[in-house]
Coordinates of C-alpha atoms and ligand atoms in Angstrom, one line a residue:
M1 CA 51.4 138.0 -90.0
C2 CA 53.9 140.8 -89.6
G3 CA 54.4 142.2 -86.2
I4 CA 55.2 145.8 -85.0
V5 CA 56.7 146.9 -81.7
G6 CA 58.0 150.4 -80.8
Y7 CA 59.3 152.0 -77.7
I8 CA 60.2 155.5 -76.5
G9 CA 61.1 156.2 -72.8
N10 CA 64.1 156.0 -70.5
R11 CA 64.8 152.3 -70.5
E12 CA 66.9 150.4 -73.0
A13 CA 64.7 149.8 -76.0
S14 CA 66.1 146.7 -77.5
P15 CA 65.2 144.2 -74.8
I16 CA 61.7 145.6 -74.7
L17 CA 61.4 145.3 -78.5
L18 CA 62.8 141.7 -78.6
E19 CA 60.4 140.6 -75.8
G20 CA 57.5 142.2 -77.6
L21 CA 58.5 140.5 -80.9
K22 CA 58.7 137.1 -79.2
R23 CA 55.1 137.6 -78.0
L24 CA 54.1 138.1 -81.6
E25 CA 56.1 135.1 -82.9
Y26 CA 52.9 133.0 -83.0
R27 CA 51.5 135.2 -85.8
G28 CA 54.0 133.7 -88.2
Y29 CA 57.1 135.4 -89.7
D30 CA 60.2 134.6 -91.7
S31 CA 62.6 137.4 -90.7
A32 CA 63.0 140.0 -88.0
G33 CA 64.8 143.3 -87.3
V34 CA 65.3 146.0 -84.8
S35 CA 66.5 149.6 -85.0
T36 CA 67.3 152.1 -82.3
V37 CA 68.6 155.7 -82.0
A38 CA 71.7 156.2 -79.7
T39 CA 74.1 159.1 -79.5
G40 CA 72.6 160.7 -82.6
K41 CA 73.0 157.6 -84.7
L42 CA 70.6 155.1 -86.2
L43 CA 71.5 151.5 -85.4
M44 CA 69.9 148.6 -87.2
H45 CA 70.1 144.9 -87.2
K46 CA 68.0 142.5 -89.1
R47 CA 68.1 138.9 -90.4
S48 CA 66.0 136.1 -91.8
G49 CA 65.0 133.3 -89.4
K50 CA 64.1 133.2 -85.8
I51 CA 64.1 136.0 -83.2
N52 CA 66.3 134.0 -80.9
E53 CA 69.1 134.2 -83.5
L54 CA 68.6 138.0 -83.8
E55 CA 68.7 138.2 -80.0
R56 CA 71.9 136.3 -79.8
E57 CA 73.5 138.6 -82.3
L58 CA 72.2 141.7 -80.5
T59 CA 73.6 140.5 -77.2
M60 CA 77.0 140.0 -78.7
R61 CA 77.1 143.4 -80.5
G62 CA 75.0 145.4 -78.1
M63 CA 72.3 147.8 -79.3
P64 CA 71.9 150.8 -77.0
G65 CA 69.2 153.4 -77.3
T66 CA 66.0 154.4 -75.5
L67 CA 64.0 154.8 -78.7
G68 CA 63.5 152.0 -81.1
I69 CA 61.3 149.9 -83.4
G70 CA 61.2 146.2 -84.1
H71 CA 59.4 144.0 -86.7
T72 CA 58.7 140.5 -87.6
R73 CA 58.1 140.1 -91.4
W74 CA 55.9 137.7 -93.3
A75 CA 57.0 138.1 -96.9
T76 CA 54.6 139.5 -99.4
H77 CA 56.9 141.6 -101.8
G78 CA 60.4 140.1 -102.1
E79 CA 62.0 137.0 -100.7
P80 CA 62.3 136.4 -97.0
N81 CA 65.9 137.3 -96.5
S82 CA 67.9 139.7 -94.3
E83 CA 67.8 142.6 -96.8
N84 CA 64.1 142.5 -97.3
A85 CA 63.5 142.2 -93.5
H86 CA 62.3 145.4 -91.8
P87 CA 63.3 148.0 -90.6
H88 CA 64.2 149.8 -93.8
D89 CA 66.3 152.9 -93.9
D90 CA 66.6 155.8 -96.3
C91 CA 69.6 156.9 -98.4
T92 CA 71.0 159.0 -95.5
G93 CA 70.8 156.2 -93.0
K94 CA 68.9 158.5 -90.6
I95 CA 65.3 157.4 -90.9
A96 CA 64.1 153.8 -90.1
L97 CA 60.6 152.5 -90.9
I98 CA 58.6 149.3 -90.1
H99 CA 55.4 148.5 -92.0
N100 CA 52.6 146.0 -92.0
G101 CA 50.3 146.0 -95.0
I102 CA 50.8 146.5 -98.7
I103 CA 51.6 149.7 -100.6
E104 CA 49.7 149.2 -103.8
N105 CA 51.1 152.2 -105.8
Y106 CA 54.7 151.5 -104.8
S107 CA 56.1 150.8 -108.3
V108 CA 55.0 154.2 -109.6
L109 CA 56.4 155.9 -106.5
K110 CA 59.6 153.9 -106.7
K111 CA 60.2 154.9 -110.3
E112 CA 59.7 158.6 -109.4
L113 CA 62.0 158.3 -106.4
Q114 CA 64.7 156.5 -108.4
A115 CA 64.5 159.2 -111.0
K116 CA 65.3 161.7 -108.2
G117 CA 68.4 159.7 -107.3
H118 CA 67.2 157.5 -104.5
H119 CA 69.0 154.2 -104.2
F120 CA 66.9 151.1 -103.3
K121 CA 68.4 148.2 -101.5
T122 CA 65.4 145.8 -101.3
Q123 CA 62.6 144.3 -103.4
T124 CA 60.0 145.4 -100.8
D125 CA 57.1 147.8 -101.3
T126 CA 57.9 149.2 -97.9
E127 CA 61.2 150.7 -98.8
T128 CA 59.4 153.1 -101.1
L129 CA 57.7 154.8 -98.1
V130 CA 61.0 155.4 -96.2
H131 CA 62.5 157.1 -99.3
L132 CA 59.3 159.2 -99.7
I133 CA 59.6 160.3 -96.1
E134 CA 63.2 161.2 -96.7
E135 CA 62.2 163.3 -99.8
F136 CA 59.8 165.4 -97.7
Y137 CA 62.2 165.5 -94.7
K138 CA 64.8 167.1 -97.0
E139 CA 62.3 169.8 -97.7
N140 CA 61.1 170.7 -94.2
G141 CA 63.4 169.0 -91.7
L142 CA 60.5 167.8 -89.5
L143 CA 59.8 164.1 -89.3
E144 CA 56.1 164.5 -88.4
K145 CA 55.4 166.7 -91.4
A146 CA 57.4 164.4 -93.7
V147 CA 55.6 161.3 -92.6
R148 CA 52.2 163.0 -92.9
K149 CA 53.0 164.2 -96.5
A150 CA 54.3 160.8 -97.5
L151 CA 51.3 159.0 -96.2
L152 CA 49.0 161.2 -98.1
L153 CA 50.5 159.8 -101.3
I154 CA 50.2 156.2 -100.3
K155 CA 47.5 153.9 -101.7
G156 CA 47.1 150.6 -99.8
T157 CA 47.2 149.5 -96.3
Y158 CA 49.6 150.3 -93.5
G159 CA 50.4 150.1 -89.9
I160 CA 53.8 151.8 -89.5
A161 CA 56.3 153.0 -87.0
V162 CA 59.1 155.5 -87.8
I163 CA 62.2 156.9 -86.1
C164 CA 64.9 159.3 -87.1
S165 CA 68.4 159.8 -85.6
D166 CA 68.0 163.6 -85.9
E167 CA 64.9 163.4 -83.6
P168 CA 65.8 161.2 -80.7
D169 CA 62.7 162.2 -78.8
T170 CA 60.1 161.2 -81.4
L171 CA 58.4 158.0 -82.3
I172 CA 55.7 158.1 -85.0
T173 CA 53.1 155.6 -85.8
A174 CA 50.1 155.6 -88.2
R175 CA 47.4 153.2 -89.4
N176 CA 45.3 152.6 -92.4
G177 CA 43.9 149.0 -92.4
S178 CA 46.6 147.4 -90.2
P179 CA 46.0 147.4 -86.5
I180 CA 48.1 149.7 -84.2
V181 CA 47.7 149.9 -80.4
L182 CA 49.5 152.5 -78.2
G183 CA 50.6 151.6 -74.7
I184 CA 50.8 154.5 -72.2
G185 CA 53.4 154.2 -69.4
N186 CA 55.1 156.5 -67.0
H187 CA 57.1 158.9 -69.2
E188 CA 57.2 156.1 -71.8
Y189 CA 55.1 155.0 -74.7
F190 CA 54.8 151.7 -76.6
V191 CA 53.5 150.9 -80.0
A192 CA 52.4 147.4 -81.2
S193 CA 50.3 145.7 -83.8
D194 CA 48.9 143.5 -81.1
V195 CA 48.4 144.2 -77.4
A196 CA 50.1 141.0 -76.4
A197 CA 53.4 142.6 -77.4
I198 CA 53.2 145.3 -74.8
A199 CA 50.8 143.9 -72.1
E200 CA 53.6 143.2 -69.7
H201 CA 54.5 146.9 -69.5
T202 CA 51.1 148.7 -69.3
C203 CA 47.4 148.1 -69.2
N204 CA 46.5 151.6 -70.4
V205 CA 46.1 151.5 -74.2
T206 CA 44.5 153.4 -77.0
Y207 CA 43.8 152.0 -80.4
L208 CA 44.4 154.0 -83.6
D209 CA 41.6 154.1 -86.1
D210 CA 42.2 154.2 -89.8
N211 CA 43.8 157.4 -91.1
E212 CA 45.2 158.3 -87.7
M213 CA 48.7 159.1 -86.8
A214 CA 50.3 159.3 -83.3
V215 CA 53.4 161.4 -82.5
M216 CA 55.1 160.3 -79.2
H217 CA 57.7 162.2 -77.3
R218 CA 58.8 161.0 -73.8
E219 CA 56.6 163.6 -72.1
N220 CA 53.6 163.6 -74.4
L221 CA 51.5 162.0 -77.0
V222 CA 49.5 163.6 -79.8
I223 CA 47.0 161.8 -82.0
K224 CA 45.6 163.4 -85.1
T225 CA 44.3 162.3 -88.5
I226 CA 46.9 161.9 -91.2
D227 CA 45.7 165.2 -92.7
D228 CA 46.4 166.9 -89.4
R229 CA 43.0 167.3 -87.9
P230 CA 42.6 166.7 -84.1
V231 CA 40.9 163.6 -82.8
E232 CA 39.5 162.6 -79.4
K233 CA 40.8 159.2 -78.2
R234 CA 39.8 157.2 -75.2
V235 CA 42.3 155.4 -73.0
E236 CA 41.2 151.9 -72.3
H237 CA 42.2 149.6 -69.5
V238 CA 43.0 146.1 -70.8
A239 CA 43.3 143.1 -68.5
F240 CA 45.6 140.7 -70.3
D241 CA 46.7 137.5 -68.6
L242 CA 50.2 136.8 -69.8
E243 CA 50.1 133.2 -68.6
K244 CA 47.5 132.6 -71.3
I245 CA 50.0 133.2 -74.0
E246 CA 52.6 130.8 -72.6
K247 CA 52.8 127.1 -73.5
G248 CA 52.0 125.9 -69.9
G249 CA 53.9 122.6 -70.2
Y250 CA 52.6 121.6 -73.6
H251 CA 55.0 121.0 -76.5
H252 CA 52.9 123.2 -78.8
F253 CA 50.4 126.0 -78.4
M254 CA 48.1 124.0 -80.7
L255 CA 47.9 121.1 -78.3
K256 CA 47.5 123.4 -75.3
E257 CA 44.6 125.1 -77.0
I258 CA 42.9 121.9 -78.1
M259 CA 43.2 120.7 -74.5
E260 CA 41.8 124.0 -73.1
Q261 CA 38.5 123.6 -74.9
P262 CA 36.4 122.3 -72.0
Q263 CA 37.3 125.7 -70.3
T264 CA 37.0 127.9 -73.4
I265 CA 33.6 126.5 -74.4
F266 CA 32.5 127.0 -70.8
D267 CA 33.8 130.6 -70.9
S268 CA 31.9 131.3 -74.1
M269 CA 28.7 130.4 -72.3
R270 CA 29.6 131.9 -68.9
G271 CA 26.8 134.1 -67.7
R272 CA 24.9 133.8 -71.0
L273 CA 22.5 130.9 -70.2
V274 CA 19.2 131.6 -68.7
E275 CA 18.2 128.2 -67.3
E276 CA 14.7 128.8 -66.0
E277 CA 13.6 130.6 -69.2
G278 CA 15.5 128.1 -71.5
T279 CA 17.2 130.9 -73.4
A280 CA 20.4 132.9 -73.7
K281 CA 21.4 136.4 -72.9
L282 CA 23.8 138.2 -75.2
G283 CA 24.4 141.7 -74.0
G284 CA 26.5 142.8 -77.0
I285 CA 23.6 142.3 -79.5
Q286 CA 20.7 143.2 -77.2
H287 CA 20.3 146.7 -78.6
E288 CA 20.1 145.4 -82.2
L289 CA 18.1 142.2 -81.5
E290 CA 15.0 143.4 -83.4
S291 CA 16.9 143.9 -86.6
L292 CA 18.2 140.4 -86.4
L293 CA 14.9 138.9 -85.4
Y294 CA 12.9 140.6 -88.2
A295 CA 15.6 140.3 -90.9
R296 CA 14.4 138.9 -94.1
R297 CA 17.8 137.4 -94.8
V298 CA 21.0 136.8 -92.9
L299 CA 24.3 136.8 -94.6
L300 CA 27.2 135.2 -92.8
S301 CA 30.7 136.0 -94.0
A302 CA 34.2 135.0 -92.9
C303 CA 37.4 133.3 -94.0
G304 CA 39.0 129.9 -93.3
T305 CA 38.0 128.1 -90.1
S306 CA 35.6 131.0 -89.2
W307 CA 33.9 130.4 -92.6
H308 CA 33.4 126.7 -91.6
A309 CA 31.8 127.9 -88.3
A310 CA 29.6 130.2 -90.4
L311 CA 28.3 127.2 -92.4
I312 CA 27.3 125.5 -89.2
G313 CA 25.6 128.8 -88.2
E314 CA 23.6 128.7 -91.5
Y315 CA 22.2 125.2 -90.7
M316 CA 21.4 126.3 -87.1
I317 CA 19.6 129.6 -87.9
E318 CA 17.6 128.1 -90.8
E319 CA 16.5 125.1 -88.8
Y320 CA 15.5 126.9 -85.6
V321 CA 14.8 130.5 -86.5
R322 CA 13.6 129.9 -90.1
I323 CA 15.3 133.0 -91.6
P324 CA 17.0 132.3 -94.9
V325 CA 20.8 132.4 -94.5
E326 CA 23.6 132.6 -97.0
V327 CA 27.3 132.1 -96.3
E328 CA 29.9 133.8 -98.3
Y329 CA 33.7 134.0 -98.2
A330 CA 34.6 137.5 -97.1
S331 CA 37.1 137.7 -100.0
E332 CA 34.4 137.1 -102.5
F333 CA 31.7 139.2 -100.8
R334 CA 33.8 142.3 -100.8
Y335 CA 34.6 142.3 -104.5
R336 CA 31.1 141.5 -105.8
D337 CA 28.3 143.9 -105.7
P338 CA 26.3 142.0 -103.0
I339 CA 22.6 142.6 -102.9
L340 CA 22.0 144.1 -99.4
D341 CA 19.1 146.0 -98.1
R342 CA 17.8 147.2 -94.8
D343 CA 16.2 143.9 -94.2
T344 CA 19.4 142.0 -94.5
V345 CA 21.6 141.4 -91.5
V346 CA 25.3 140.6 -92.1
I347 CA 27.1 138.6 -89.4
V348 CA 30.9 138.4 -89.8
I349 CA 32.9 135.9 -87.8
S350 CA 36.6 136.4 -87.1
Q351 CA 38.9 135.1 -84.4
S352 CA 41.4 137.8 -84.7
G353 CA 39.0 140.6 -85.7
E354 CA 41.7 141.8 -88.0
T355 CA 41.4 139.6 -91.1
A356 CA 41.7 142.1 -94.0
D357 CA 39.0 140.5 -96.2
T358 CA 36.5 140.2 -93.4
L359 CA 37.1 143.8 -92.3
A360 CA 36.6 144.9 -95.9
A361 CA 33.4 142.9 -96.0
V362 CA 32.2 144.7 -92.9
R363 CA 32.9 148.1 -94.5
E364 CA 31.2 147.1 -97.8
A365 CA 28.1 145.9 -95.9
K366 CA 28.0 149.1 -93.8
R367 CA 28.4 151.2 -97.0
K368 CA 25.3 149.5 -98.3
R369 CA 23.5 150.2 -95.0
A370 CA 23.1 146.7 -93.8
K371 CA 23.3 146.1 -90.1
V372 CA 26.5 144.3 -89.3
F373 CA 27.1 142.0 -86.4
G374 CA 30.5 140.6 -85.4
I375 CA 31.5 137.4 -83.6
C376 CA 35.1 138.0 -82.6
N377 CA 37.6 136.7 -80.1
V378 CA 40.1 139.5 -79.8
V379 CA 38.6 142.3 -77.6
G380 CA 39.0 145.8 -79.1
S381 CA 40.0 144.4 -82.6
S382 CA 39.1 146.4 -85.7
I383 CA 36.0 144.2 -86.6
A384 CA 34.8 144.3 -83.0
R385 CA 35.0 148.1 -83.0
E386 CA 33.5 148.6 -86.5
T387 CA 30.4 146.4 -86.3
D388 CA 27.0 147.6 -85.0
A389 CA 26.7 144.9 -82.5
G390 CA 28.6 141.8 -81.5
I391 CA 29.4 138.8 -79.4
Y392 CA 32.8 138.1 -78.0
L393 CA 34.0 134.5 -77.8
H394 CA 36.0 134.9 -74.6
A395 CA 38.2 132.0 -75.6
G396 CA 41.4 133.8 -74.5
P397 CA 44.3 134.5 -76.8
E398 CA 44.6 131.9 -79.6
I399 CA 48.3 131.6 -80.4
G400 CA 48.5 128.4 -82.5
V401 CA 48.4 129.3 -86.1
A402 CA 45.8 126.5 -86.7
S403 CA 42.6 127.7 -85.2
T404 CA 41.1 125.2 -82.7
K405 CA 39.5 126.6 -79.6
A406 CA 38.2 129.7 -81.5
F407 CA 36.2 127.3 -83.8
T408 CA 34.5 125.5 -80.9
S409 CA 33.7 128.8 -79.3
Q410 CA 32.4 130.3 -82.5
V411 CA 30.0 127.3 -82.9
T412 CA 29.0 127.6 -79.2
V413 CA 28.2 131.3 -79.6
L414 CA 26.3 130.7 -82.8
S415 CA 24.2 128.1 -80.9
L416 CA 23.5 130.6 -78.1
M417 CA 22.4 133.2 -80.7
T418 CA 20.2 130.6 -82.4
L419 CA 18.7 129.6 -79.1
L420 CA 18.0 133.3 -78.2
L421 CA 16.3 134.0 -81.5
A422 CA 14.4 130.8 -81.6
R423 CA 13.0 131.4 -78.2
M424 CA 11.9 134.9 -79.3
S425 CA 10.0 133.3 -82.2
S426 CA 8.7 129.8 -82.2
M427 CA 10.6 127.6 -79.8
S428 CA 8.9 126.4 -76.7
S429 CA 10.4 127.0 -73.2
S430 CA 10.6 123.2 -72.6
R431 CA 12.7 122.7 -75.7
G432 CA 14.8 125.8 -74.8
R433 CA 15.5 124.3 -71.3
E434 CA 16.5 121.0 -72.8
I435 CA 19.0 122.9 -75.0
V436 CA 20.4 124.9 -72.1
Q437 CA 20.8 121.7 -70.1
E438 CA 22.7 120.1 -72.9
L439 CA 24.9 123.2 -73.5
K440 CA 25.8 123.1 -69.8
I441 CA 27.2 119.6 -69.9
L442 CA 29.1 120.0 -73.2
P443 CA 32.4 121.0 -71.6
E444 CA 32.4 117.7 -69.7
K445 CA 31.7 115.8 -72.9
V446 CA 34.6 117.5 -74.6
K447 CA 36.8 116.5 -71.6
Q448 CA 35.8 112.9 -72.1
I449 CA 36.8 113.0 -75.8
L450 CA 40.2 114.6 -75.0
N451 CA 40.8 111.9 -72.4
A452 CA 41.0 109.4 -75.3
H453 CA 43.9 111.3 -77.0
K454 CA 46.3 108.4 -76.7
D455 CA 44.0 106.2 -78.9
I456 CA 43.9 109.0 -81.5
E457 CA 47.6 109.3 -81.4
Q458 CA 47.9 105.6 -82.3
I459 CA 45.6 106.0 -85.3
A460 CA 47.7 109.0 -86.3
A461 CA 50.9 107.0 -86.2
K462 CA 49.4 104.4 -88.6
Y463 CA 48.4 107.0 -91.2
A464 CA 51.1 109.7 -90.8
N465 CA 52.9 108.5 -94.0
K466 CA 49.8 108.9 -96.3
Q467 CA 49.8 111.6 -98.9
N468 CA 46.0 112.1 -99.3
F469 CA 43.0 112.1 -97.0
L470 CA 39.3 112.5 -97.5
Y471 CA 36.9 113.8 -94.9
L472 CA 33.2 113.2 -95.3
G473 CA 30.2 114.3 -93.3
R474 CA 26.5 115.2 -93.8
G475 CA 24.3 117.9 -92.4
Y476 CA 25.8 119.7 -89.4
N477 CA 28.9 117.6 -89.8
F478 CA 29.6 118.5 -93.4
P479 CA 31.4 121.8 -92.3
V480 CA 33.2 119.7 -89.7
A481 CA 34.6 117.5 -92.6
L482 CA 35.8 120.7 -94.3
E483 CA 37.4 121.9 -91.0
G484 CA 39.0 118.5 -90.3
A485 CA 40.6 118.5 -93.8
L486 CA 41.8 122.1 -93.3
K487 CA 43.4 121.3 -90.0
L488 CA 45.3 118.4 -91.5
K489 CA 46.6 120.1 -94.6
E490 CA 47.7 123.3 -92.9
I491 CA 49.9 121.7 -90.3
S492 CA 51.0 118.4 -91.8
Y493 CA 51.1 119.4 -95.5
I494 CA 49.1 116.3 -96.5
H495 CA 46.6 116.9 -99.2
A496 CA 43.1 116.6 -97.7
E497 CA 39.7 117.3 -99.0
G498 CA 36.4 117.7 -97.2
Y499 CA 33.1 116.9 -98.9
P500 CA 29.4 116.4 -98.1
A501 CA 29.4 112.6 -97.9
A502 CA 26.9 112.1 -100.7
E503 CA 29.0 114.2 -103.1
M504 CA 31.6 111.5 -103.0
K505 CA 30.0 109.5 -105.7
H506 CA 30.0 112.5 -108.0
G507 CA 33.7 112.4 -108.5
P508 CA 36.0 112.0 -105.5
I509 CA 35.1 108.3 -105.3
A510 CA 37.6 107.9 -108.2
L511 CA 40.4 108.6 -105.7
I512 CA 39.6 105.7 -103.4
D513 CA 41.8 102.7 -103.2
D514 CA 43.5 100.8 -100.4
N515 CA 45.9 103.7 -99.9
M516 CA 43.3 106.3 -99.1
P517 CA 42.2 107.0 -95.5
V518 CA 38.7 108.3 -95.4
V519 CA 37.5 110.0 -92.2
F520 CA 33.7 109.8 -91.8
I521 CA 31.8 111.8 -89.3
A522 CA 29.1 109.1 -88.7
T523 CA 27.3 110.1 -85.5
K524 CA 23.8 108.7 -84.7
D525 CA 21.7 111.4 -86.1
S526 CA 19.2 112.1 -88.9
S527 CA 21.6 111.1 -91.6
Y528 CA 23.2 108.0 -89.9
E529 CA 21.7 105.4 -92.3
K530 CA 22.8 107.4 -95.3
I531 CA 26.4 107.8 -94.0
I532 CA 26.6 104.1 -93.4
S533 CA 25.8 103.6 -97.1
N534 CA 28.6 106.0 -98.0
I535 CA 31.0 104.0 -95.7
E536 CA 30.0 100.8 -97.6
E537 CA 30.9 102.5 -100.9
V538 CA 34.4 103.3 -99.6
R539 CA 34.9 99.8 -98.2
A540 CA 33.9 98.3 -101.5
R541 CA 36.8 100.1 -103.0
K542 CA 39.1 99.1 -100.2
G543 CA 39.5 102.6 -98.7
K544 CA 40.5 102.7 -95.0
V545 CA 37.7 104.1 -92.8
I546 CA 38.2 106.1 -89.7
A547 CA 34.8 106.8 -88.2
I548 CA 33.8 109.4 -85.6
A549 CA 30.8 107.7 -84.0
T550 CA 28.4 108.0 -81.1
E551 CA 29.1 106.1 -78.0
G552 CA 27.1 102.9 -77.8
D553 CA 27.1 102.4 -81.6
D554 CA 28.8 99.0 -81.8
F555 CA 27.5 98.3 -85.3
I556 CA 29.8 100.9 -86.8
K557 CA 32.8 98.9 -85.6
T558 CA 31.9 96.2 -88.1
K559 CA 32.2 98.8 -90.9
A560 CA 35.2 100.9 -89.9
D561 CA 38.9 100.2 -89.6
H562 CA 39.1 102.6 -86.6
T563 CA 36.3 104.1 -84.5
I564 CA 36.6 107.2 -82.3
Y565 CA 33.6 107.7 -80.0
I566 CA 32.0 110.9 -78.9
P567 CA 29.3 111.2 -76.3
P568 CA 25.7 111.7 -77.6
T569 CA 24.4 115.2 -77.8
L570 CA 21.7 117.2 -79.7
E571 CA 22.3 117.1 -83.4
F572 CA 22.9 120.8 -83.9
L573 CA 25.6 120.7 -81.2
T574 CA 27.5 117.7 -82.5
P575 CA 30.1 119.8 -84.4
I576 CA 31.4 121.1 -81.0
L577 CA 32.2 117.4 -80.2
T578 CA 33.0 115.9 -83.6
I579 CA 35.7 118.4 -84.4
I580 CA 37.8 117.5 -81.3
P581 CA 39.1 114.1 -82.5
L582 CA 39.8 115.7 -85.9
Q583 CA 41.9 118.4 -84.3
L584 CA 43.8 115.8 -82.4
L585 CA 44.3 113.5 -85.4
A586 CA 45.7 116.4 -87.4
Y587 CA 48.0 117.4 -84.6
Y588 CA 49.4 114.0 -83.9
I589 CA 49.9 113.3 -87.6
A590 CA 51.8 116.5 -88.1
V591 CA 54.0 115.8 -85.0
K592 CA 54.7 112.3 -86.3
R593 CA 55.8 113.8 -89.6
G594 CA 58.1 116.2 -87.8
C595 CA 56.3 119.3 -88.8
D596 CA 56.6 122.6 -86.9
V597 CA 53.0 122.6 -85.7
D598 CA 53.1 126.2 -84.2
Q599 CA 54.9 127.7 -87.2
P600 CA 53.4 125.9 -90.3
R601 CA 55.2 126.8 -93.5
N602 CA 53.8 129.8 -95.4
L603 CA 51.0 130.5 -92.9
A604 CA 50.4 133.4 -90.6
K605 CA 48.0 133.7 -87.7
S606 CA 46.2 136.8 -88.6
V607 CA 45.9 137.5 -92.4
T608 CA 46.0 141.3 -92.5
V609 CA 46.7 141.5 -96.2
E610 CA 44.3 140.8 -99.0
Ligands
LIG701 C1 42.9 127.9 -90.0 C2 42.9 129.4 -89.7 C3 42.5 130.3 -90.8 C4 41.6 131.4 -90.1 C5 41.3 132.5 -91.2 C6 40.4 133.6 -90.6 O1 43.3 127.2 -88.9 O2 43.3 129.8 -88.6 O3 41.8 129.7 -91.8 O4 40.5 130.8 -89.7 O5 42.5 133.1 -91.6 O6 40.9 134.2 -89.5 P1 40.1 135.0 -88.5 O7 39.1 134.0 -87.8 O8 41.0 135.6 -87.5 O9 39.3 136.0 -89.3

């Protein structure tokens, strides 16, 4: 989703801004722009398309200035073209603004501003805010005051950065609902929507909270609330490994992240397994463990891939901890009037920790006094900071727009949480030790599946020209079917549906003919016999069967057109293995179809708008 970078200091701003924007490319964007202040003038350059093209133009024309802002835009209001790209300037050409989020009352404000003579050049909601700032700036001649007054009239969400050619020693940023991090350097400050954009310059950061505004001059930084009340902020030290956000020899981030999974799954468990006691240790939820253990009901909420992980969590917690669990899309949860009480624990799952709907679900749940736990990957993200307790995935930055390693880490962390709770209730120590032993060897098993990537690539080549796919699974592997289908559709643009296998005969079976590939997750577990019957139903209608099966199951080969084996494991841990071939299948099909896997059309990495 949109990215923000800002700089004030003594170095040339534009190279810093462009580098920062490149670090945010993975979030998805359709246009980009940069603005600086030099010799009392506001300079601006923006265009649709890639940052490399913007960079080429800037190198040719030059863009001096030691104060500047840069933006990557993911269109919400108005087409993705050069005009609608940020920054936006006011009528005087002195003030420039970049914005992430959505201004909900922009059309009313725009009409009022037009009536006062403001001339609008774009179809964006953002442009309204820069004219509003201009209006107040005319009154008082102080950028800080003008921004403050303007923001008090805004309804909606924003992360913004503003500069003005009359104030070459001022960079202003503010947040309400869209993340902003400030980097503190030596006589210089950085602003970004994601720490990755500024990590190469400083490890000292502070995160803005909602309704806060920071005013930076080269020699000082002041953070207050939007309505001008002082706030205390902590400077945090972030250790960010830049290598982790490079492609490291792979063609795509997605493939790199799929291949990293033996390590990332291991990292999610590192230091958390207690072998001799057959349990897990999760420091981030320790202080709230009782509320979870004695909850009468658990509500899991998330979006997209994280929602699929939540479904697996539901099966795990109900089977082993025997607490009733419900799973709800965060976007639905937040707009209903969910029934929550003190005995309900809400657990949200989010890779980015910034998904607008999930964050809103956290706030709604807290408003209703439920305890809220978070399972997040991005350290210091809004959800991580706003939940009562939480577990980090430690999967490292996920750059690929299609989530892969975060999913397996989410399921791993859910299994650790289940183990811990089960051991505190009815699970025996011997069963706990068996689970710990199995968790320990999972990364090796994932490695083994990844080693067969060439076979999966061949299957992908055979089916890359198909227009529809079905994914079927039962029990723990039903959510895996949903996730496999999501992976395929989002990067290859093939229509794919996931179903619980038994549901097929209630409708989707009508789709099956000799042109329909059906991916079955048919591991040797409690529903094996049933899934074999479902495979027969597909074969009888000449559908093509791709089976994900358990090593040693030769029988299934007589039923499937293609078989991809995974090593055996405990049933509740199978999703961590069965998803791997489905990620690879989606990846290779997309590559064969010539799709841009890391920048799929219309998608953004972190969905910070509703
Ligand atoms: C799919 C994908 C999305 C995200 C969803 C939630 O590959 O990446 O469906 O899972 O947008 O994002 P997070 O987990 O960051 O809240």
